[in-house]
PDB file of C-alpha atoms in Angstrom:
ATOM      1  CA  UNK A   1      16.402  -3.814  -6.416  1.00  0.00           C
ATOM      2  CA  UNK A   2      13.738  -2.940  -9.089  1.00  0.00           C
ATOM      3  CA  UNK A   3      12.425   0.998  -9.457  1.00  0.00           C
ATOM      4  CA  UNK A   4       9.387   1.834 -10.718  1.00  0.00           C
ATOM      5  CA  UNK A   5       9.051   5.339 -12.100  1.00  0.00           C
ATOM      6  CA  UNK A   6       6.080   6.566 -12.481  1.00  0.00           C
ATOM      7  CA  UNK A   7       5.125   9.202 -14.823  1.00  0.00           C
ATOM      8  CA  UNK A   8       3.932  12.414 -15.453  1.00  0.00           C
ATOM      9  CA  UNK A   9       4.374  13.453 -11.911  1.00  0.00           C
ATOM     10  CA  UNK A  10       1.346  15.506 -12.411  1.00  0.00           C
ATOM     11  CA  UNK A  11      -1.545  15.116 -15.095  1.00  0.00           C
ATOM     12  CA  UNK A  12      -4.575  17.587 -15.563  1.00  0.00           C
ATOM     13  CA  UNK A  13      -7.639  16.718 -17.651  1.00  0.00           C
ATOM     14  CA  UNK A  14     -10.869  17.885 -17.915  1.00  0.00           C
ATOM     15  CA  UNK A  15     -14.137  15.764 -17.217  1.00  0.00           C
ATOM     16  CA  UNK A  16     -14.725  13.587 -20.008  1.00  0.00           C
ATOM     17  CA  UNK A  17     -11.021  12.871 -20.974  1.00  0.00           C
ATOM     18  CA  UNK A  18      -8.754  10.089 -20.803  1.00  0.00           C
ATOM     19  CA  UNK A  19      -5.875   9.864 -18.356  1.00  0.00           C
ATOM     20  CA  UNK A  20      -2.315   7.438 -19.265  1.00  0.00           C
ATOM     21  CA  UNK A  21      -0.530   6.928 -16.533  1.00  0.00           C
ATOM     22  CA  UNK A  22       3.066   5.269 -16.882  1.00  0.00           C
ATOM     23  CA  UNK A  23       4.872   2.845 -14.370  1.00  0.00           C
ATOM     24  CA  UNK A  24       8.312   1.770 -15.694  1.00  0.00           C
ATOM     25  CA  UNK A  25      10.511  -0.946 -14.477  1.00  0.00           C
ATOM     26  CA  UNK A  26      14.201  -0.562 -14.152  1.00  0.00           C
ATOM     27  CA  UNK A  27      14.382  -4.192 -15.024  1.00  0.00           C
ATOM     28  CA  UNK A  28      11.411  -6.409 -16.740  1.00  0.00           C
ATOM     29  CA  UNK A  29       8.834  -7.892 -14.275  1.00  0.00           C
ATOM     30  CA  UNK A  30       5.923 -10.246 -14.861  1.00  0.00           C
ATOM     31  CA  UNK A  31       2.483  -8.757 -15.812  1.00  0.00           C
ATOM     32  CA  UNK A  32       1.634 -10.908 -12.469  1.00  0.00           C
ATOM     33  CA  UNK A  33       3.533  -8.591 -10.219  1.00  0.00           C
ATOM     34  CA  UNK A  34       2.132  -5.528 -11.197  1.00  0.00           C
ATOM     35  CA  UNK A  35      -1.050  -3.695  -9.303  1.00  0.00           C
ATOM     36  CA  UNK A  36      -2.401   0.111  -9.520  1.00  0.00           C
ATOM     37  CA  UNK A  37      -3.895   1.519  -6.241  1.00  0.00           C
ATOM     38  CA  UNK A  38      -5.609   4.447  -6.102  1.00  0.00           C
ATOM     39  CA  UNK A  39      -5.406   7.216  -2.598  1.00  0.00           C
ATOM     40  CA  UNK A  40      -7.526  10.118  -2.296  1.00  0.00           C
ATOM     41  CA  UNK A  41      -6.744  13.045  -0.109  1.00  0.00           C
ATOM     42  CA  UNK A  42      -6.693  11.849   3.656  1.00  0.00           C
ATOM     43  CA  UNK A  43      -7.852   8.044   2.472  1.00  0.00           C
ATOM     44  CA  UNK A  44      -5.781   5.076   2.616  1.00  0.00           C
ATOM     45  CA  UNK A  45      -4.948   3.330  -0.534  1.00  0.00           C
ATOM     46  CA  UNK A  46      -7.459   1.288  -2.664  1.00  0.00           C
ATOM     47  CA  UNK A  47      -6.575  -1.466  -5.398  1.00  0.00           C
ATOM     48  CA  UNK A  48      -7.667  -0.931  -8.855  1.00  0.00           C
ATOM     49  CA  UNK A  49      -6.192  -3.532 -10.929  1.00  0.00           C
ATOM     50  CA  UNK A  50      -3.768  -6.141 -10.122  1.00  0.00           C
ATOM     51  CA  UNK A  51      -1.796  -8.688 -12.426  1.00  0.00           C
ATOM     52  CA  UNK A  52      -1.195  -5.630 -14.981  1.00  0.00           C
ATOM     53  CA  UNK A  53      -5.042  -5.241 -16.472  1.00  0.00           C
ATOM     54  CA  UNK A  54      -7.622  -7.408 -13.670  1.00  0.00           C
ATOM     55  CA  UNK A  55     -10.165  -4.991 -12.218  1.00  0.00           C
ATOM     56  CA  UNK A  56     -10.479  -5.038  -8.612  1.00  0.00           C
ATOM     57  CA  UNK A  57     -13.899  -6.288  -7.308  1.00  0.00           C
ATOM     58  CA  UNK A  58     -16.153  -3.459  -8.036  1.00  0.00           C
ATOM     59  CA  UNK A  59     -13.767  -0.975  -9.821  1.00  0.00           C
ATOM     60  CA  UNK A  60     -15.613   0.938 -12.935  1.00  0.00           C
ATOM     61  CA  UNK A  61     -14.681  -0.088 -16.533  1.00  0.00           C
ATOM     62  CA  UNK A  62     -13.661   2.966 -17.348  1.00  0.00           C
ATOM     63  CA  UNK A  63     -10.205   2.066 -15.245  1.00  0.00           C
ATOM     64  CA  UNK A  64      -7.795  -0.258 -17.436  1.00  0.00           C
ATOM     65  CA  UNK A  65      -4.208  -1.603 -17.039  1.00  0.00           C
ATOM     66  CA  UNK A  66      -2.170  -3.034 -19.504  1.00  0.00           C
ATOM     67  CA  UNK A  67       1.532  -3.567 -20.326  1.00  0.00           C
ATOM     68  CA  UNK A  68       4.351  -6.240 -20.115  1.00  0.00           C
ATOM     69  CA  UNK A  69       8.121  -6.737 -19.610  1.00  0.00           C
ATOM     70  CA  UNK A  70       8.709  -2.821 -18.096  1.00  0.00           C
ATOM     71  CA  UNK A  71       6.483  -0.788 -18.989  1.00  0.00           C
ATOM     72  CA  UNK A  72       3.083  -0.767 -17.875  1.00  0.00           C
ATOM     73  CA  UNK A  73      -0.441   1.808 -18.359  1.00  0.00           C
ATOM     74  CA  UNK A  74      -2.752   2.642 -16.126  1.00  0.00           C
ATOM     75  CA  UNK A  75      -5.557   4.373 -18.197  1.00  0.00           C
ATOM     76  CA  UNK A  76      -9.240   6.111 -17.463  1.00  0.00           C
ATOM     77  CA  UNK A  77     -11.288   5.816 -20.340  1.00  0.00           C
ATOM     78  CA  UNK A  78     -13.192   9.477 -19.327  1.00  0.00           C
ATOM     79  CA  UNK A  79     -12.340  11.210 -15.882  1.00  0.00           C
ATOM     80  CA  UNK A  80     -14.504  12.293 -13.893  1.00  0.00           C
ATOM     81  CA  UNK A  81     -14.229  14.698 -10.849  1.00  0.00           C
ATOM     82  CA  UNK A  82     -14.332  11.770  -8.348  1.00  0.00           C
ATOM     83  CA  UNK A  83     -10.992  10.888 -10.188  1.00  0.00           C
ATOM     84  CA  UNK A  84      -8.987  13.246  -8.282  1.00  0.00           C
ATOM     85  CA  UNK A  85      -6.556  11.187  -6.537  1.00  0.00           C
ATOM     86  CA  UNK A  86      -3.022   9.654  -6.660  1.00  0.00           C
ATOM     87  CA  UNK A  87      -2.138   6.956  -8.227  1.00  0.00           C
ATOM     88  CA  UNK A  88       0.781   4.188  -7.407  1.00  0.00           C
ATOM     89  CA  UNK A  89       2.290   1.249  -8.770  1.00  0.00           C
ATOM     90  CA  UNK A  90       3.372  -1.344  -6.691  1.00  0.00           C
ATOM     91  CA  UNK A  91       5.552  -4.396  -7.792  1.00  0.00           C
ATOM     92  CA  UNK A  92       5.505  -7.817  -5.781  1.00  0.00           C
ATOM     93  CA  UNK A  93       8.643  -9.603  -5.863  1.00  0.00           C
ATOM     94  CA  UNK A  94      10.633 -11.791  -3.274  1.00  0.00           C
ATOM     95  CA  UNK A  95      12.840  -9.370  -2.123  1.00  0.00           C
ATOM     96  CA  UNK A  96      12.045  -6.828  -1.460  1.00  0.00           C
ATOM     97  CA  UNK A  97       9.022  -8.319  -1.350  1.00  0.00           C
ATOM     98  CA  UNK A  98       6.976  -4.573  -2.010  1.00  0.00           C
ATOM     99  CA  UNK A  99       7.995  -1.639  -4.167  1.00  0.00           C
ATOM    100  CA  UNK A 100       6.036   1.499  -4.775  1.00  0.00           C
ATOM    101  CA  UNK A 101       6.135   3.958  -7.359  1.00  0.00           C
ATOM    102  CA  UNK A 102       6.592   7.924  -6.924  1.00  0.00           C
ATOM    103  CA  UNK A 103       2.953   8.280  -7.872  1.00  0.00           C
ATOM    104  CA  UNK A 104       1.132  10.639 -10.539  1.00  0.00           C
ATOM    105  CA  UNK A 105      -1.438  13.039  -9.010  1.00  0.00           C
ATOM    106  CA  UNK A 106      -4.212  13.548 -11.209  1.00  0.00           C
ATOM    107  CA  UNK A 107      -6.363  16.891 -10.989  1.00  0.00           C
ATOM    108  CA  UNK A 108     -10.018  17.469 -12.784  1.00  0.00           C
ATOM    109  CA  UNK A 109     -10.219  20.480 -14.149  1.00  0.00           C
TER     110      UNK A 109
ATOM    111  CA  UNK B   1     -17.336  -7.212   5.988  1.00  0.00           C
ATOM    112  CA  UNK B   2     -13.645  -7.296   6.313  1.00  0.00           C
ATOM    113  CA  UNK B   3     -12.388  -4.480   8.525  1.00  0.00           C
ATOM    114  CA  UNK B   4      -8.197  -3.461   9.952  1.00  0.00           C
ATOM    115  CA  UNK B   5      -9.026  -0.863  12.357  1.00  0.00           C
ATOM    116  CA  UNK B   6      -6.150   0.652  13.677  1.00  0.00           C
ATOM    117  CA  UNK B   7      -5.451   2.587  16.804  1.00  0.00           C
ATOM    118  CA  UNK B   8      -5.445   6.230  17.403  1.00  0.00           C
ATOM    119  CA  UNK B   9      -2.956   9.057  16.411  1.00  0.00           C
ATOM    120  CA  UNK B  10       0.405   9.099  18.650  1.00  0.00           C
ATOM    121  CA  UNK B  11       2.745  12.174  19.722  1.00  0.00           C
ATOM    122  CA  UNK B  12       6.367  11.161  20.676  1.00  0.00           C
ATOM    123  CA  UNK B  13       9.318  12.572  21.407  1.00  0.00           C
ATOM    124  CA  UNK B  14      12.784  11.429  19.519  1.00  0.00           C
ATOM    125  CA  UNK B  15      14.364   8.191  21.226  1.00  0.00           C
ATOM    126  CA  UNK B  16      10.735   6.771  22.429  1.00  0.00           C
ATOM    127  CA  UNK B  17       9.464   4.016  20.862  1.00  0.00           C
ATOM    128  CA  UNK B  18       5.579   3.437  19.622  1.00  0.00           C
ATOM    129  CA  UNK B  19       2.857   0.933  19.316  1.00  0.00           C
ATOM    130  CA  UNK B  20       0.178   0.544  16.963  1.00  0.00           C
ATOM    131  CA  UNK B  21      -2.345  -1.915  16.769  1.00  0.00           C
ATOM    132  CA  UNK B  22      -4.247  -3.609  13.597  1.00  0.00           C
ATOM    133  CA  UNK B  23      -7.804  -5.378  14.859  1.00  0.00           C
ATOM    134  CA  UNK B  24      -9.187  -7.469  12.073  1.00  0.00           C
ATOM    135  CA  UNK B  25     -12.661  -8.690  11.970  1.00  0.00           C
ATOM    136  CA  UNK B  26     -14.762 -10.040   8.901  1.00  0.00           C
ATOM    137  CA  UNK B  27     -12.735 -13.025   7.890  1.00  0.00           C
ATOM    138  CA  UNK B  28      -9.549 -15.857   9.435  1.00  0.00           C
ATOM    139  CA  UNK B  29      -6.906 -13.512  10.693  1.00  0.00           C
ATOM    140  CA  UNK B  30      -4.379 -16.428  10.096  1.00  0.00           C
ATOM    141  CA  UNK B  31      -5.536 -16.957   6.824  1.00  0.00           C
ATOM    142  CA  UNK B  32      -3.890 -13.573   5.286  1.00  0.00           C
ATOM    143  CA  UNK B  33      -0.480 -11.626   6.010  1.00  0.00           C
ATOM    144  CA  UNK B  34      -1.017  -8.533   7.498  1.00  0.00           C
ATOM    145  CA  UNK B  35       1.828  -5.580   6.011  1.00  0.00           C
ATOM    146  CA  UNK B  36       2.691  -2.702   7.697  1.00  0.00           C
ATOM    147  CA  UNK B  37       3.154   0.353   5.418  1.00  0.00           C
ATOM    148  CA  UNK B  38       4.073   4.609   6.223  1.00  0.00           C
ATOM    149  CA  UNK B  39       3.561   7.421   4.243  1.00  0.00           C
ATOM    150  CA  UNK B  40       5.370  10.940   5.654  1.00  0.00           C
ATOM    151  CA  UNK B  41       3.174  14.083   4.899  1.00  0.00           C
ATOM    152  CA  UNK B  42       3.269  14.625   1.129  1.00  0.00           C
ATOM    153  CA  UNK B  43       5.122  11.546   0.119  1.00  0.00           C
ATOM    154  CA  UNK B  44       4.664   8.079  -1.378  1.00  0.00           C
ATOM    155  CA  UNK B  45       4.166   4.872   0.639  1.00  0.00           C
ATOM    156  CA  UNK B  46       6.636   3.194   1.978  1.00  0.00           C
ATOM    157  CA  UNK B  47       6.776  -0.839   2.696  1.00  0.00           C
ATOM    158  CA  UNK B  48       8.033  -2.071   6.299  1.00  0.00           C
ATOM    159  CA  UNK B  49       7.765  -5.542   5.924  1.00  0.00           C
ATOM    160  CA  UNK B  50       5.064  -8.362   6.762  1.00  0.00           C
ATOM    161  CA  UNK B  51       3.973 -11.040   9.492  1.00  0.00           C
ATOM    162  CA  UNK B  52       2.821 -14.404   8.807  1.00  0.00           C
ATOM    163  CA  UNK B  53      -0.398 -14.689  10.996  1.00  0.00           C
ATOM    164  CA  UNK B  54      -0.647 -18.162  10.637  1.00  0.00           C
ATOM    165  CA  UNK B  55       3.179 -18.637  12.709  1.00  0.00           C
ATOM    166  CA  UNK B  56       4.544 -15.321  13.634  1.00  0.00           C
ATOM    167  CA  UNK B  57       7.282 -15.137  11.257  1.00  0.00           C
ATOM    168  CA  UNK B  58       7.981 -11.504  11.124  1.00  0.00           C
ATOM    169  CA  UNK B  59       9.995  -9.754   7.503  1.00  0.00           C
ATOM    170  CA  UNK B  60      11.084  -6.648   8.494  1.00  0.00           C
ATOM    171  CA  UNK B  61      12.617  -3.835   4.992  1.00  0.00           C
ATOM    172  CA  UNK B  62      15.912  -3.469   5.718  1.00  0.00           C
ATOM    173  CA  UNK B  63      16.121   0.487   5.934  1.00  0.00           C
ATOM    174  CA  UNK B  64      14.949   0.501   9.428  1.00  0.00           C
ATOM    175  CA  UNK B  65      18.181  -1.010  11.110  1.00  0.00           C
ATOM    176  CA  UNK B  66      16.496  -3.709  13.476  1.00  0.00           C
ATOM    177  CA  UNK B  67      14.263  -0.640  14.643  1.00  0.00           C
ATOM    178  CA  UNK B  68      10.836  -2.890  14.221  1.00  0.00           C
ATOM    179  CA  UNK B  69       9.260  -5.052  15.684  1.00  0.00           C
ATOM    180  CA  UNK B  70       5.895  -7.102  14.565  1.00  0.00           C
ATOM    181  CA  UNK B  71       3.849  -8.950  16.703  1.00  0.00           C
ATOM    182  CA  UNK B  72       0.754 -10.524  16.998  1.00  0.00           C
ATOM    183  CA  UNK B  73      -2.067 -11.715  19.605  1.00  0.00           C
ATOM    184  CA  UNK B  74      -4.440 -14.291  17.399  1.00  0.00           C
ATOM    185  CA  UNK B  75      -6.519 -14.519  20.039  1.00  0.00           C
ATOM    186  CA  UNK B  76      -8.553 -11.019  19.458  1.00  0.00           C
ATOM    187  CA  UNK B  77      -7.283 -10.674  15.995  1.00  0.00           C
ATOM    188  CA  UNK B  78      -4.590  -7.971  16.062  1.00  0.00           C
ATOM    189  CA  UNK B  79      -1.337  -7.299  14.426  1.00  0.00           C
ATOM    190  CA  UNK B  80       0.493  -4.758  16.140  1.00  0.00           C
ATOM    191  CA  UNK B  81       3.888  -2.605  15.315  1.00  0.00           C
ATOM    192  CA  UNK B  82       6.543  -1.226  17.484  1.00  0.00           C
ATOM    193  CA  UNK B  83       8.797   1.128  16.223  1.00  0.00           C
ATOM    194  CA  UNK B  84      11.720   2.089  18.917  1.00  0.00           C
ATOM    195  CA  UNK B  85      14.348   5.160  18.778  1.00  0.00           C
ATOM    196  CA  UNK B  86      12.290   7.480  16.834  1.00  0.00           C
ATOM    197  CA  UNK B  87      13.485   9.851  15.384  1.00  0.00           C
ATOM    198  CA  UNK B  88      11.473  13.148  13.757  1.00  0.00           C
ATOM    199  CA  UNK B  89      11.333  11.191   9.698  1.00  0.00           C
ATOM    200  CA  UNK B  90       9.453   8.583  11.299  1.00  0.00           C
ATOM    201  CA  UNK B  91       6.661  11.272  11.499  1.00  0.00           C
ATOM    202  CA  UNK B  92       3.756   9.775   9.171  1.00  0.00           C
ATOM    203  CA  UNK B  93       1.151   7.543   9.015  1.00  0.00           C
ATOM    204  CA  UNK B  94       1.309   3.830   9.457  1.00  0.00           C
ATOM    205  CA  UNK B  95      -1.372   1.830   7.879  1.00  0.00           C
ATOM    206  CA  UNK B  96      -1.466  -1.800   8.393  1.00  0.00           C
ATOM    207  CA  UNK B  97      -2.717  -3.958   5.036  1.00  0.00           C
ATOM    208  CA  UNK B  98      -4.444  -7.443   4.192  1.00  0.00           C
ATOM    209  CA  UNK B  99      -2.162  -9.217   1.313  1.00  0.00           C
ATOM    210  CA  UNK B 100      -4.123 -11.434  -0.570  1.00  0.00           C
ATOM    211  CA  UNK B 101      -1.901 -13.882  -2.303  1.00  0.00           C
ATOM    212  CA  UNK B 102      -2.639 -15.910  -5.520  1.00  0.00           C
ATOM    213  CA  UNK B 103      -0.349 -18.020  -7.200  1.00  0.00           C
ATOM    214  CA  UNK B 104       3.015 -16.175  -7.481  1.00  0.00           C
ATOM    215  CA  UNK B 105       1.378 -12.353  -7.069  1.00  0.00           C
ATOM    216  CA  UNK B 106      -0.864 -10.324  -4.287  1.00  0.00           C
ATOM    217  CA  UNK B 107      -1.790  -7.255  -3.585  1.00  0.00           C
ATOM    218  CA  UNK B 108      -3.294  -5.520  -0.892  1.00  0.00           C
ATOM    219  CA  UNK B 109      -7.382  -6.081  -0.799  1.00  0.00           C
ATOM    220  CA  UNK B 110      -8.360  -4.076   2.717  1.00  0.00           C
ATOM    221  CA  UNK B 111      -6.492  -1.548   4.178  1.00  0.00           C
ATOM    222  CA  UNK B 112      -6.568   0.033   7.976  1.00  0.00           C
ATOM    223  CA  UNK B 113      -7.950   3.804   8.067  1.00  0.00           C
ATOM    224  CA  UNK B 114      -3.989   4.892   8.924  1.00  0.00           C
ATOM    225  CA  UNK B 115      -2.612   5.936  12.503  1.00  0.00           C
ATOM    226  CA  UNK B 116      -0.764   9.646  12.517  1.00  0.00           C
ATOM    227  CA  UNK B 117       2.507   9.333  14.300  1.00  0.00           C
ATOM    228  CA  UNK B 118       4.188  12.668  14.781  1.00  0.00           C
ATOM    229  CA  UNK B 119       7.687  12.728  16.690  1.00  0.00           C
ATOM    230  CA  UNK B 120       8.823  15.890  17.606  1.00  0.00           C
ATOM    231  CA  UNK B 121      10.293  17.821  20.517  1.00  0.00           C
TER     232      UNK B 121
END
């Protein structure tokens, strides 16, 4: 089975920064498998980017993936407070079908 | 507008089982999987496994020893999940999930607003 470690646990920026978020693969996985979701505080999940570095429909520019073979990036170009959230990795495979990563919290200062 | 609204919170006590429903409205149930996902107070999610809408077939994760069961009624549009011999971990939130599917990848486009199941004596 693949693991995806996500990393920092924890990352906190002020408004106007940018945020890197890592999602490493125990083994290398296609750029197709790869999607970023996004969960605010008593929210259920949202998709940011799938395949490695596609926006979701109506996600902001200033989200961005990119990445290949195992490691992977989710970055935000310049925070903002509405940015608090936690962020997860999820790889699609055939089995299992669904892994998630650990997830990095991100606070605005 | 594509909607999974789930049913309301559930208290249990160890050894019962649960159900939770998944009504979708907005699009062809049959044309997407529906996932079932859980998420324990302060943790990360956790994947449970998938039915095919379109014929039933259910894939259940294997860390939940034949403890699930999916189901389905097409007719109003609802997934639902039954999860027997709780026990006081399965306390969390289930959310039930839309996979869209492209070529070989997916990823979940519409999520259910989450059902709090808390087991305890």
């Amino acid at each position: 089975e693949i693991v995806l470690t996500q990393s920092p646990g924890t990352l906190s920026l002020s408004p106007g920064e940018r945020a890197t978020l890592s999602c490493r693969a125990s083994q290398s996985i296609s750029s197709t498998h790869l999607a970023w979701y996004q969960q605010k505080p008593g929210q259920a999940p949202r998709v940011l980017i799938f395949s490695a570095s596609t926006r979701a429909i109506g996600i902001p520019d200033r989200f961005s993936g990119s990445g290949s073979g195992t490691d992977f990036t989710l970055s935000i170009s310049r925070v903002e407070p509405q940015d608090s959230a936690v962020y997860y990795c999820q790889l699609y495979r055939n089995s299992p079908p669904v892994t998630f990563g650990g997830g990095t919290k991100v606070e605005i200062k | 507008q594509v909607q999974l609204v789930q049913s309301g919170s559930e208290l249990k006590k160890p050894g019962a089982s649960v159900r939770v429903s998944c009504k979708a409205s907005g699009y062809t149930f049959t044309h997407h999987f529906i996932n079932w996902l859980r998420q324990a107070p302060g943790q990360g999610l956790e994947w449970m496994g998938f039915i095919d809408t379109n014929i039933g077939n259910p894939t259940y994760a294997q860390d939940f020893s034949g403890r699930l069961v999916f189901s389905l009624d097409t007719s109003v549009s609802t997934a639902y999940l039954q999860v027997s011999s709780l026990k006081t971990e399965d306390s969390a939130i289930y959310y039930c999930a839309r996979w869209f599917h492209f070529g070989s990848g997916g990823y979940y486009d519409y999520w259910g607003q989450g059902t709090l199941v808390t087991v305890s004596s």
